[in-house]
Coordinates of C-alpha atoms and ligand atoms in Angstrom, one line a residue:
X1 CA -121.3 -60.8 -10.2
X2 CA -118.9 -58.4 -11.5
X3 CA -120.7 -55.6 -9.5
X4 CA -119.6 -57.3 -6.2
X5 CA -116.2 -58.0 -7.5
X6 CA -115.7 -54.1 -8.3
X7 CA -116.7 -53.3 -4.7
X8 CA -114.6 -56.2 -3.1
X9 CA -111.2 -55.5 -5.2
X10 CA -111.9 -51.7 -4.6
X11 CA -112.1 -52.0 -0.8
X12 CA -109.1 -54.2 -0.9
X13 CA -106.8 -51.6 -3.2
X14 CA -108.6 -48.4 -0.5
X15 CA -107.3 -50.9 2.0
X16 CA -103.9 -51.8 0.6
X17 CA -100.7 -50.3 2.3
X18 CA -97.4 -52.0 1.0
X19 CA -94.4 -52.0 3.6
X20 CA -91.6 -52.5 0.8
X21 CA -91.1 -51.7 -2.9
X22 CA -91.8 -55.6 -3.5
X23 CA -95.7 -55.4 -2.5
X24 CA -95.7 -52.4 -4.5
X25 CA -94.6 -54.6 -7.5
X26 CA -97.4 -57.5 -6.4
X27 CA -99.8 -55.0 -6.6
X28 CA -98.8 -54.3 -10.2
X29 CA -98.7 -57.8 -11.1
X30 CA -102.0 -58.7 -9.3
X31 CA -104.1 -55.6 -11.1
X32 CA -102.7 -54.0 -13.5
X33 CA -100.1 -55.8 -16.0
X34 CA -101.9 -57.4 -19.3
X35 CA -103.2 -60.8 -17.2
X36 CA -104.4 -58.8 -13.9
X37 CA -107.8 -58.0 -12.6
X38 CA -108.5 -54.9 -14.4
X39 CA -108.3 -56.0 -17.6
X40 CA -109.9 -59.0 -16.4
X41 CA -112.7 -57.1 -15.0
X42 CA -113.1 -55.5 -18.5
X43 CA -113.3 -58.5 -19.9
X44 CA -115.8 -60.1 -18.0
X45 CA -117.7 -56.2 -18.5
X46 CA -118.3 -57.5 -22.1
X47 CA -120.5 -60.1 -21.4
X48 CA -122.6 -57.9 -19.0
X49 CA -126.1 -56.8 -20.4
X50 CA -126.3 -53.4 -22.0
X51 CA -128.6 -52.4 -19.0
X52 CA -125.7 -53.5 -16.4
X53 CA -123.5 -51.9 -19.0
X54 CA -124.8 -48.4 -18.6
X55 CA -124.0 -48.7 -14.7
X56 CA -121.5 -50.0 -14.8
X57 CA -119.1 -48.5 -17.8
X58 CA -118.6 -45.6 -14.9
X59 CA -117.6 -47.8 -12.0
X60 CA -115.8 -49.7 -13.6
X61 CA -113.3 -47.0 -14.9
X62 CA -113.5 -45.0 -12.0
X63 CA -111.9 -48.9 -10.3
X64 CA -109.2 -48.9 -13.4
X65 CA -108.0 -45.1 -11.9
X66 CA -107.7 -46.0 -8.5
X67 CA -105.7 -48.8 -9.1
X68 CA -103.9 -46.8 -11.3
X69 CA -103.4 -44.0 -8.6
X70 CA -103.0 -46.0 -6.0
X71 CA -100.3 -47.9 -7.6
X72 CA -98.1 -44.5 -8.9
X73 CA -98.3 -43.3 -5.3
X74 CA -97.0 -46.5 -3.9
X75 CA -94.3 -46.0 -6.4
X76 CA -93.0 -42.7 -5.9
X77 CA -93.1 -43.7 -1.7
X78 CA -91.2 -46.7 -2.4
X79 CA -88.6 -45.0 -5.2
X80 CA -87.7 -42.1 -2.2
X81 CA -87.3 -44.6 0.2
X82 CA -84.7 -46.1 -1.6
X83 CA -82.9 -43.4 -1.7
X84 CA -82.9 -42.4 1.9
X85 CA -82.0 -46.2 2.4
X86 CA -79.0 -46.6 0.3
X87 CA -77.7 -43.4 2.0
X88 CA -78.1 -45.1 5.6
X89 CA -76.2 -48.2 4.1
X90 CA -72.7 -46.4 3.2
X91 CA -70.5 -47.5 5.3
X92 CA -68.8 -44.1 7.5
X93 CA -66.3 -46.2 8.8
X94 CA -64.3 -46.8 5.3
X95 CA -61.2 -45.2 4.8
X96 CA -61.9 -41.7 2.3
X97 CA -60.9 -41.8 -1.0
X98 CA -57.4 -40.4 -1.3
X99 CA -56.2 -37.1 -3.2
X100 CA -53.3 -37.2 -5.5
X101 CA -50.6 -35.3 -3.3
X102 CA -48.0 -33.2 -5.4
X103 CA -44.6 -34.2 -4.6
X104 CA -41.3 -32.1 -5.2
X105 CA -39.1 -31.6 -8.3
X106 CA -35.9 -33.5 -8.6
X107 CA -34.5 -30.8 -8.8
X108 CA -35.2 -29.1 -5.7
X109 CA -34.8 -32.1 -4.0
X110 CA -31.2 -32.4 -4.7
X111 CA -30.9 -28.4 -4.6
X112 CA -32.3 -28.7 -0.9
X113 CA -30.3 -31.4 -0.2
X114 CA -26.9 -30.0 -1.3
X115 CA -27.8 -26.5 0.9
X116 CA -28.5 -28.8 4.1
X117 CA -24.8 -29.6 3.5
X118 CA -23.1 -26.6 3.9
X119 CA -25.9 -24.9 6.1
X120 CA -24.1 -27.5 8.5
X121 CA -20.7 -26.4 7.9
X122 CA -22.1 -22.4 8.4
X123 CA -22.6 -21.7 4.8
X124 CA -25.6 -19.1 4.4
X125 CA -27.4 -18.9 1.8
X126 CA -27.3 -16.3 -0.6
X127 CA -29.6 -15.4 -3.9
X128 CA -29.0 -13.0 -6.9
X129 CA -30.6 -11.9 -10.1
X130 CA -31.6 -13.9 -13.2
X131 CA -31.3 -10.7 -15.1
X132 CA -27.5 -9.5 -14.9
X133 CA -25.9 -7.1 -16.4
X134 CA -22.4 -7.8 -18.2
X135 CA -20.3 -6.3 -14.6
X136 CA -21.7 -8.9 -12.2
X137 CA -21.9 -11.6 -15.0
X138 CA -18.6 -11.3 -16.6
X139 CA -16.1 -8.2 -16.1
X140 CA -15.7 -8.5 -12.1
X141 CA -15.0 -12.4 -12.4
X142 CA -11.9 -11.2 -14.9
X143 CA -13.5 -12.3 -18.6
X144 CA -11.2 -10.7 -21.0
X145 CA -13.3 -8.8 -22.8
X146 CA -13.0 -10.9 -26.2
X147 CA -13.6 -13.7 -24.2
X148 CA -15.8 -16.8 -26.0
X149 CA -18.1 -17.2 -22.9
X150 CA -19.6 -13.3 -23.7
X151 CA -20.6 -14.5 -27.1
X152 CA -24.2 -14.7 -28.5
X153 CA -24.0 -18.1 -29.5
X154 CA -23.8 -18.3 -25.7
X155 CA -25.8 -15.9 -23.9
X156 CA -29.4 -14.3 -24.0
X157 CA -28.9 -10.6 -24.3
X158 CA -31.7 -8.7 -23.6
X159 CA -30.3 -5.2 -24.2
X160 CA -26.8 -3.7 -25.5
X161 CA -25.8 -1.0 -23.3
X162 CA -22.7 0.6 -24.0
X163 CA -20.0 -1.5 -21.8
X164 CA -22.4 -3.2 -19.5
X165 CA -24.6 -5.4 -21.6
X166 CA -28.0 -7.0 -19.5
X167 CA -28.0 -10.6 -20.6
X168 CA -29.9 -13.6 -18.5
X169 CA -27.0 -14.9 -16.3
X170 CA -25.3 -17.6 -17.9
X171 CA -23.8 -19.0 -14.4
X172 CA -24.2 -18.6 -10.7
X173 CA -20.9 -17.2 -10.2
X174 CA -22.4 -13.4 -11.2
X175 CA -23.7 -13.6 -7.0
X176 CA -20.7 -14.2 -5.9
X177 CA -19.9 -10.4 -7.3
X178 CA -22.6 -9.2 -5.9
X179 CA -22.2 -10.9 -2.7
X180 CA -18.4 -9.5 -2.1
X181 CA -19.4 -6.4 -3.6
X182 CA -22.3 -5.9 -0.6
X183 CA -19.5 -6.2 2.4
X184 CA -16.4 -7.5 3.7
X185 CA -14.8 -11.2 4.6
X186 CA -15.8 -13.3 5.8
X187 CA -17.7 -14.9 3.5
X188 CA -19.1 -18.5 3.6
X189 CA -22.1 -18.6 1.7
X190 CA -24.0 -20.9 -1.2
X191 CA -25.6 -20.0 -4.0
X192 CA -28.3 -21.7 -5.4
X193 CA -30.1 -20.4 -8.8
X194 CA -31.2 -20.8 -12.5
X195 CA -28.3 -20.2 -15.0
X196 CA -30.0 -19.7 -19.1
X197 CA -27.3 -20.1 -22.0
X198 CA -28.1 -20.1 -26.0
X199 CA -28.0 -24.1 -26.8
X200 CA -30.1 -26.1 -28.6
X201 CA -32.4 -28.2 -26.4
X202 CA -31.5 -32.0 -26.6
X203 CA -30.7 -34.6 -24.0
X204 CA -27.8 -33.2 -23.1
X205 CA -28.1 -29.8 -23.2
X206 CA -30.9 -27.1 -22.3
X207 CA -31.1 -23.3 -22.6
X208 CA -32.0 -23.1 -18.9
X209 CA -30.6 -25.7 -15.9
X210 CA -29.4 -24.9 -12.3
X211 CA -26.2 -24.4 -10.6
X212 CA -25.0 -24.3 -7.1
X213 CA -22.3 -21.9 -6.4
X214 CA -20.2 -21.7 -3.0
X215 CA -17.6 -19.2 -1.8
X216 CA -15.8 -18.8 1.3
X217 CA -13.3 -15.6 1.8
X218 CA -11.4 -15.4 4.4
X219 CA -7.7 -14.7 6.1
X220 CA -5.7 -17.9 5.1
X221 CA -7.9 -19.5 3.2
X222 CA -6.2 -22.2 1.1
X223 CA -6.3 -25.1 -1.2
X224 CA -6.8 -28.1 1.1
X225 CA -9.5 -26.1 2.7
X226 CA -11.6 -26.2 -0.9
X227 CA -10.3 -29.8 -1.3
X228 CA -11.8 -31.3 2.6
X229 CA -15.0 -29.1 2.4
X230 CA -15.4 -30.1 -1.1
X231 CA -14.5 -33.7 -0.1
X232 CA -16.8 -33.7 3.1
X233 CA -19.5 -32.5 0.6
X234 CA -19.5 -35.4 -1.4
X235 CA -19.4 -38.1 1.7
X236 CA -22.6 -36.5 2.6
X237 CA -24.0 -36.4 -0.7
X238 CA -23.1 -39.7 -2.2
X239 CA -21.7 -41.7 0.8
X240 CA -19.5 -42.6 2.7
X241 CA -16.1 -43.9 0.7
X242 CA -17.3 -41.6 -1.9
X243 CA -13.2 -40.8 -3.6
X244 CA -12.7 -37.4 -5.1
X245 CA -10.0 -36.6 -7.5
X246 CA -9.0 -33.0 -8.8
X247 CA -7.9 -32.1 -12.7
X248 CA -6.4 -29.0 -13.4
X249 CA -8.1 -26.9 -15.4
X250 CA -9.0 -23.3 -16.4
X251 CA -11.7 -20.6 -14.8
X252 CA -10.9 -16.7 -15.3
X253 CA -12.3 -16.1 -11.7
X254 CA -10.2 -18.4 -10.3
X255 CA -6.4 -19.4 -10.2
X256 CA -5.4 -22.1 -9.7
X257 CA -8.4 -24.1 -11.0
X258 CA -9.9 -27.5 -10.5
X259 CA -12.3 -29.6 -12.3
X260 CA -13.7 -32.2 -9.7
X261 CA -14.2 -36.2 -10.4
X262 CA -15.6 -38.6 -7.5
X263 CA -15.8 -42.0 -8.3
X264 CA -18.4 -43.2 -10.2
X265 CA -21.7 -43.3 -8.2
X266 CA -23.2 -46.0 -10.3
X267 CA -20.6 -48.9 -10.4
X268 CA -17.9 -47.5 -7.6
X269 CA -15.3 -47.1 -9.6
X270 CA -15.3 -50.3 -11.5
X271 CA -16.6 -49.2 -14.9
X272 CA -20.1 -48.5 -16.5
X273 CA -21.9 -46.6 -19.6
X274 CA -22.5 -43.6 -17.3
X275 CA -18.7 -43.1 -16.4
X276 CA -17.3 -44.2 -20.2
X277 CA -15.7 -47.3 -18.4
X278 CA -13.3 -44.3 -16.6
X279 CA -14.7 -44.9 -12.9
X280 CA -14.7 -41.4 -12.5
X281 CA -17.0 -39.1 -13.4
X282 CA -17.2 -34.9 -13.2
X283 CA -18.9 -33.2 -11.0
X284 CA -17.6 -29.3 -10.6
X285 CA -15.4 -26.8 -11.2
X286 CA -13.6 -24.9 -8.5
X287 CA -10.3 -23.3 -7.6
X288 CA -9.2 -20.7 -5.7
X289 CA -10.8 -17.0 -6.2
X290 CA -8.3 -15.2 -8.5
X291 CA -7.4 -11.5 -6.2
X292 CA -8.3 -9.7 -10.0
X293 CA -11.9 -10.6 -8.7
X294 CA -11.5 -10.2 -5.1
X295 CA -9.8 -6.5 -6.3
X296 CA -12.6 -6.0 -8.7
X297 CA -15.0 -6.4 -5.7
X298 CA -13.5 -3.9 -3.6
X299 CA -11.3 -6.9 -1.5
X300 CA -8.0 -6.7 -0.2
X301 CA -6.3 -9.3 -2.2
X302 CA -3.4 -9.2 0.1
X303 CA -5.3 -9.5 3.4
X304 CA -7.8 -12.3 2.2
X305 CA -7.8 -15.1 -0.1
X306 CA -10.9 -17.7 -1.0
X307 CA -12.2 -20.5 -2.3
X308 CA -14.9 -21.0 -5.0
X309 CA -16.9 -23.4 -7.0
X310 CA -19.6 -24.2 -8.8
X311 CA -21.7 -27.3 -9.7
X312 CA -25.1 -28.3 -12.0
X313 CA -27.8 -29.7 -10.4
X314 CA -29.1 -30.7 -13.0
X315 CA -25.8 -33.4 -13.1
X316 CA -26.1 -33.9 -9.6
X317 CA -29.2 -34.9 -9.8
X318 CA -28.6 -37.2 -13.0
X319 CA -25.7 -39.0 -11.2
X320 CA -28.1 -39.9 -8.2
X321 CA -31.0 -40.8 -10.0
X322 CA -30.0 -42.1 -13.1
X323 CA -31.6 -39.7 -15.8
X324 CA -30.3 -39.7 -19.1
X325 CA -32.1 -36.8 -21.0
X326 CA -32.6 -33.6 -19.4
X327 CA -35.5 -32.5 -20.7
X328 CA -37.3 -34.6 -18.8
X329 CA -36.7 -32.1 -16.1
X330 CA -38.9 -29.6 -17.7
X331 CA -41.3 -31.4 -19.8
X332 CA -43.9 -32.0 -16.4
X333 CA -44.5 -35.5 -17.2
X334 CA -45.8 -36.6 -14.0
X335 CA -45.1 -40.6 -14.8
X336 CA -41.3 -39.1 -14.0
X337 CA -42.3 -36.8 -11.4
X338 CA -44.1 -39.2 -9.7
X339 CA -41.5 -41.3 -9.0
X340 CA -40.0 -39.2 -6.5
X341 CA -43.0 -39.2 -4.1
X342 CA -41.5 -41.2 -1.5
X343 CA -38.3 -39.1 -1.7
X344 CA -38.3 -37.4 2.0
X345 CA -39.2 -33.7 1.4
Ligands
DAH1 N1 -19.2 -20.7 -13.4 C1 -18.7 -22.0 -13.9 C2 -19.6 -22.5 -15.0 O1 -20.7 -22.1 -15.1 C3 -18.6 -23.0 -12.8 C4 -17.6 -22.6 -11.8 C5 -16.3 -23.1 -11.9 C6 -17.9 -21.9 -10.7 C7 -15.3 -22.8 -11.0 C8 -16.9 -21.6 -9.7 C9 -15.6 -22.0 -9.9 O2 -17.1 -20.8 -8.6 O3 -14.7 -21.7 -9.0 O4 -19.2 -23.4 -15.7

């Protein structure tokens, strides 16, 4: 009789109470999908007589919504309780996911690197301004005042001033001015700082890069002591058995002056691309401070005398690292940044 069926299926649905999502999906599949019990129920309701009809058109629907019911509540207990599940199944003892760490430039790894140096040997280090005005940048280290250097195909001026230009400082050598200028020998310091000249940007040239100047004034300072601190230097810096090699050349702040080779850091000496198959290759410029500038800085050129260079870092860096174009330095592409990660800090 369907009558007893409705009563028997409802007290089993009041009764049911699923202990996983999967009864909850029997329950589906036993009443409600297109084969189940309700519809089956309906079925069978068409064959009832009108009489049993008219009873039971109302019970019968009132059974189809509490299966219904029954089987949404289920659902939304199960679907919450999967949740709370999954949660209790991650796994706390798994190493975090990591964070990308930002690493240091090149640059300033070989900057830092170079200080450390001559920290050891009592060098302090000094800092000026990027901003300089034509005194500190040219006239104190003994420019001649037509000289090709001042030109505007080679420097930034910001604003003409009669007889002391402001320009962005085309080399580091402006803080050694300012340096001497502040006190008296001695003086043993190292002079790290952003240089800007008027060239077109390519791979071998840009209109900013770094230098690294050094001076040390003192009584009876001479020539060998430039050439062993200078030689030390590059031991440290490129290694042991590192040879140096000095070429006369031509600064106005300094006379006599030196251009410096060490062997080639790539193929030691026996001949590569990098060093044009010389085994040497450049590395600074240096010579001894000319007593025009000492004079000009308010020195006693007869009392003291000095040593000075002055070296890129950008070519430092180059020569340990193998770049080839220089703007990578300043283009922020971390696939090159990245690769010096693992360099120590
Ligand atoms: N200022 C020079 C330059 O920018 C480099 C230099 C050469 C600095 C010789 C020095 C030096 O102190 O003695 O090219």
């Amino acid at each position: 009789m369907l009558q007893d069926k409705i009563a028997q299926y409802t007290k089993e649905i009041e009764q049911f109470t699923p202990a996983s999502a999967a009864d909850v999906e029997n329950f589906r599949l036993k009443f409600l999908v297109s084969k189940g019990i309700v519809k089956e129920l309906f079925e069978e309701f068409k064959t009832v007589s009108s009489e049993e009809k008219r009873v039971l058109g109302k019970v019968l629907n009132e059974f189809k919504q509490l299966a219904e019911t029954k089987f949404q509540e289920s659902q939304t207990q199960f679907a919450s309780a999967a949740k709370v599940h999954k949660r209790e199944e991650e796994d706390l003892t798994l190493p975090g996911d990591g964070f990308q760490l930002g690493s240091r430039h090149p640059l300033s790894l070989v900057r830092k690197e170079i200080v450390e140096i001559f920290k050891k040997l009592g060098f302090i280090v000094a800092e000026g301004p990027e901003i300089e005005d034509d005194w500190h940048n040219f006239s104190a280290l003994n420019f001649p005042p037509e000289h090709p250097a001042r030109d505007m195909q080679d420097t930034f001026f910001i604003k003409k001033q009669e007889g002391n230009d402001i320009a962005l400082r085309t080399h580091t050598s402006s803080v050694q001015v300012r340096l001497m200028e502040a006190g008296q020998p001695p003086f043993r310091a190292i002079m790290p700082g952003r240089v800007y000249r008027n060239e077109a940007i390519s791979a071998r040239a840009h209109c900013f890069f770094h230098q690294v100047e050094g001076l040390y004034v003192d009584e009876n300072v001479s020539f060998a002591d430039l050439k062993q601190t200078l030689f030390h230097f590059v031991q440290e810096l490129y290694g042991e058995g590192t040879k140096v090699r000095f070429r006369p050349s031509y600064f106005p702040f300094t006379e006599p002056s030196a251009e410096m080779d060490i062997s080639c850091s790539i193929c030691k000496g026996a001949g590569c691309n990098l060093c044009k198959h010389s085994g040497w290759v450049e590395i600074l410029g240096c010579g001894m401070v000319d007593p025009n500038v000492l004079e000009n800085c308010g020195i006693d050129s007869k009392k003291y005398s000095g040593f000075a260079f002055g070296m890129g870092i950008e070519r430092i860096t180059n020569l340990k690292y193998e770049i080839k174009d220089l703007r990578l330095f300043s283009e922020n592409d971390t696939r090159f940044l990245s690769q010096f990660e693992t360099e120590i800090i």
